[in-house]
Tab-separated table of C-alpha atoms in Angstrom:
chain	number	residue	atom	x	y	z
A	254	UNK	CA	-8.049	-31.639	-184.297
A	255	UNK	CA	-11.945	-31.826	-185.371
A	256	UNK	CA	-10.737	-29.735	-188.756
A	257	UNK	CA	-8.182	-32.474	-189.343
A	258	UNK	CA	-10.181	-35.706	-188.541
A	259	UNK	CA	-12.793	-34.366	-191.186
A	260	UNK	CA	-10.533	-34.378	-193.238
A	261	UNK	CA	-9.093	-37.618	-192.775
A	262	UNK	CA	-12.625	-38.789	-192.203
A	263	UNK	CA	-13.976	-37.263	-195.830
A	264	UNK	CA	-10.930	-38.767	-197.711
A	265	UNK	CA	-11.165	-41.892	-196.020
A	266	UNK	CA	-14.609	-42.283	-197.394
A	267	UNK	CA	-13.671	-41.075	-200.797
A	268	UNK	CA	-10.774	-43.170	-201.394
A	269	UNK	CA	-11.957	-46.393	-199.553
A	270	UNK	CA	-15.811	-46.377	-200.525
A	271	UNK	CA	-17.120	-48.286	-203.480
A	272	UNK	CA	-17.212	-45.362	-205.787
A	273	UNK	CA	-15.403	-42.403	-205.846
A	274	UNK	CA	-17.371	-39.513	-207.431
A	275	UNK	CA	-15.156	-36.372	-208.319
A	276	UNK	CA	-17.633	-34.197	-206.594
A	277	UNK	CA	-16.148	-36.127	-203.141
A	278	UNK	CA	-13.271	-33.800	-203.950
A	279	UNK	CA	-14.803	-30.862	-203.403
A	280	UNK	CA	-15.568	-31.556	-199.814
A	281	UNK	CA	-11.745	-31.553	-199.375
A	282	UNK	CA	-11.214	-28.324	-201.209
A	283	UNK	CA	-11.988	-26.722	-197.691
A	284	UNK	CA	-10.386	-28.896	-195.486
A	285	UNK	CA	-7.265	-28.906	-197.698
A	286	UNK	CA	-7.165	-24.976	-197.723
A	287	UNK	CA	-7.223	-24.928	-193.474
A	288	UNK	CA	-4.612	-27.295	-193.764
A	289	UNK	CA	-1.995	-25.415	-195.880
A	290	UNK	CA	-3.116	-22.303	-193.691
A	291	UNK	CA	-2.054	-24.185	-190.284
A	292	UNK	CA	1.036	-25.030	-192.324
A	293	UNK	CA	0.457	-28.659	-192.501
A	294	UNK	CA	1.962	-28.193	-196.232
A	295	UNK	CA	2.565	-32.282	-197.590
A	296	UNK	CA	-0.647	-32.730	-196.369
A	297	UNK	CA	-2.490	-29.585	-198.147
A	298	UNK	CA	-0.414	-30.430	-201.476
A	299	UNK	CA	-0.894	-33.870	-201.565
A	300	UNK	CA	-5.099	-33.078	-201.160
A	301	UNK	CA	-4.408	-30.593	-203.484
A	302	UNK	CA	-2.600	-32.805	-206.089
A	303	UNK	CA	-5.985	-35.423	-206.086
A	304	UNK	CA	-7.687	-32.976	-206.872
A	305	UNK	CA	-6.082	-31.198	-209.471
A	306	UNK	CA	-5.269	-35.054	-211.169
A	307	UNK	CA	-9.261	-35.628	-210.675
A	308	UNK	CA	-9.865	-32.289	-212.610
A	309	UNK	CA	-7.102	-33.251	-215.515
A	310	UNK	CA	-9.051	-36.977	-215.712
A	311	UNK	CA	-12.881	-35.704	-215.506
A	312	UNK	CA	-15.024	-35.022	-217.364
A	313	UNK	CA	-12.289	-34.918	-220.392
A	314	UNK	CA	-11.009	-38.364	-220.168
A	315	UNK	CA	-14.089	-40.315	-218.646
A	316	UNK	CA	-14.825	-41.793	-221.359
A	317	UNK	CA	-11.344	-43.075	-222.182
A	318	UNK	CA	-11.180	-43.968	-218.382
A	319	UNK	CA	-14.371	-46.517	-218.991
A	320	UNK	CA	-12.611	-48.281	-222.133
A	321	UNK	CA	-9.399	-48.321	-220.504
A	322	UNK	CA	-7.229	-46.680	-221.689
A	323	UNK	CA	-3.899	-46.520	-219.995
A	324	UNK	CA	-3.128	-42.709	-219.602
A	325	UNK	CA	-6.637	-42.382	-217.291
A	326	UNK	CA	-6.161	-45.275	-215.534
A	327	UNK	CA	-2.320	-43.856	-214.434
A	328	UNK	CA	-4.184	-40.933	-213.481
A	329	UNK	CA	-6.642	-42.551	-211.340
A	330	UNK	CA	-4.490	-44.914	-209.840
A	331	UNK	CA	-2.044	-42.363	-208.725
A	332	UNK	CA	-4.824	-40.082	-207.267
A	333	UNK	CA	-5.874	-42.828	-205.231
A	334	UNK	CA	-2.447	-42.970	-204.339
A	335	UNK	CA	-2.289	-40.318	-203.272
A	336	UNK	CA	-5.992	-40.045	-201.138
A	337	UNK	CA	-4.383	-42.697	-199.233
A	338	UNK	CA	-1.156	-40.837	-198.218
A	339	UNK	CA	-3.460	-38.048	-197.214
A	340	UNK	CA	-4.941	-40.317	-195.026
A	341	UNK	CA	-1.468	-41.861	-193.856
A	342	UNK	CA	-0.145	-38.288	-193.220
A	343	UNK	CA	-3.558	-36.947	-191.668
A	344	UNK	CA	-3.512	-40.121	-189.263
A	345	UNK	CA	0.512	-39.664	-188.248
A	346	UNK	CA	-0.825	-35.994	-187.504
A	347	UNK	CA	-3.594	-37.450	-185.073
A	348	UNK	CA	-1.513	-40.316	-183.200
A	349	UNK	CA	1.798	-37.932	-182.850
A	350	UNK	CA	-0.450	-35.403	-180.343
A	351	UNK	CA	1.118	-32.152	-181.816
A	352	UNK	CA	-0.847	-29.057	-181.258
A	353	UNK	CA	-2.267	-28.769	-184.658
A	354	UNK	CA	-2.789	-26.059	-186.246
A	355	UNK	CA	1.108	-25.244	-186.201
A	356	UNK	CA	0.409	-21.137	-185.917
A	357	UNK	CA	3.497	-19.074	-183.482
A	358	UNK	CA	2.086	-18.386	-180.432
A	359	UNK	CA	4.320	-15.210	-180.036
A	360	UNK	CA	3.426	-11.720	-180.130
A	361	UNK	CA	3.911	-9.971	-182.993
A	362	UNK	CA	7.563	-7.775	-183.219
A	363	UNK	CA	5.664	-4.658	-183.272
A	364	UNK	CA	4.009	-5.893	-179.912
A	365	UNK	CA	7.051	-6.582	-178.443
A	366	UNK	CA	8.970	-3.491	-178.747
A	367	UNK	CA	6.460	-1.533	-176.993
């Protein structure tokens, strides 16, 4: 649960604060990567999507971002878009109670057949 209210926590200040620097996104890289691991899977792809549509708009398009243009701007609107739904699906997680991470507590077959 502290893994996944960092994460929540870090996008929430990304995606809600004043400015969102792309280097923000590299503080979810980790969080992101437990996520998928603990098989929380629309929320690791949809961290991983804002990232990878951060990568495609900066530093390439920034300057067509600042005179904007309307390819950049899609870009940036649906990253933000999509910070929030990691929020949205990182705050479901929280309020539902479920034992996160999502890992089989069962021994292993080998384990079992002896």
């Amino acid at each position: 649960r502290l893994v996944l209210s960092a994460l929540a926590s870090v996008v929430a200040f990304a995606a809600l604060g004043r400015v969102l620097s792309p280097q923000y996104m590299i503080w979810v890289l980790p969080l992101a990567a437990l996520a998928f691991a603990w098989r929380a899977y629309a929320l690791a792809a949809a961290a991983t999507a804002a990232m990878v549509l951060t990568l495609v708009e900066f530093p390439s398009r920034y300057f067509d971002l600042v005179a904007r243009r309307p390819f950049p701007s899609l870009l940036v609107a649906l990253r933000d878009v999509l910070l929030l739904g990691v929020l949205a699906l990182a705050a479901r997680e929280l309020a539902s109670g479920s034992r996160f991470p999502r890992l089989s507590r069962r021994a292993p077959a080998a384990a079992r057949s002896t």
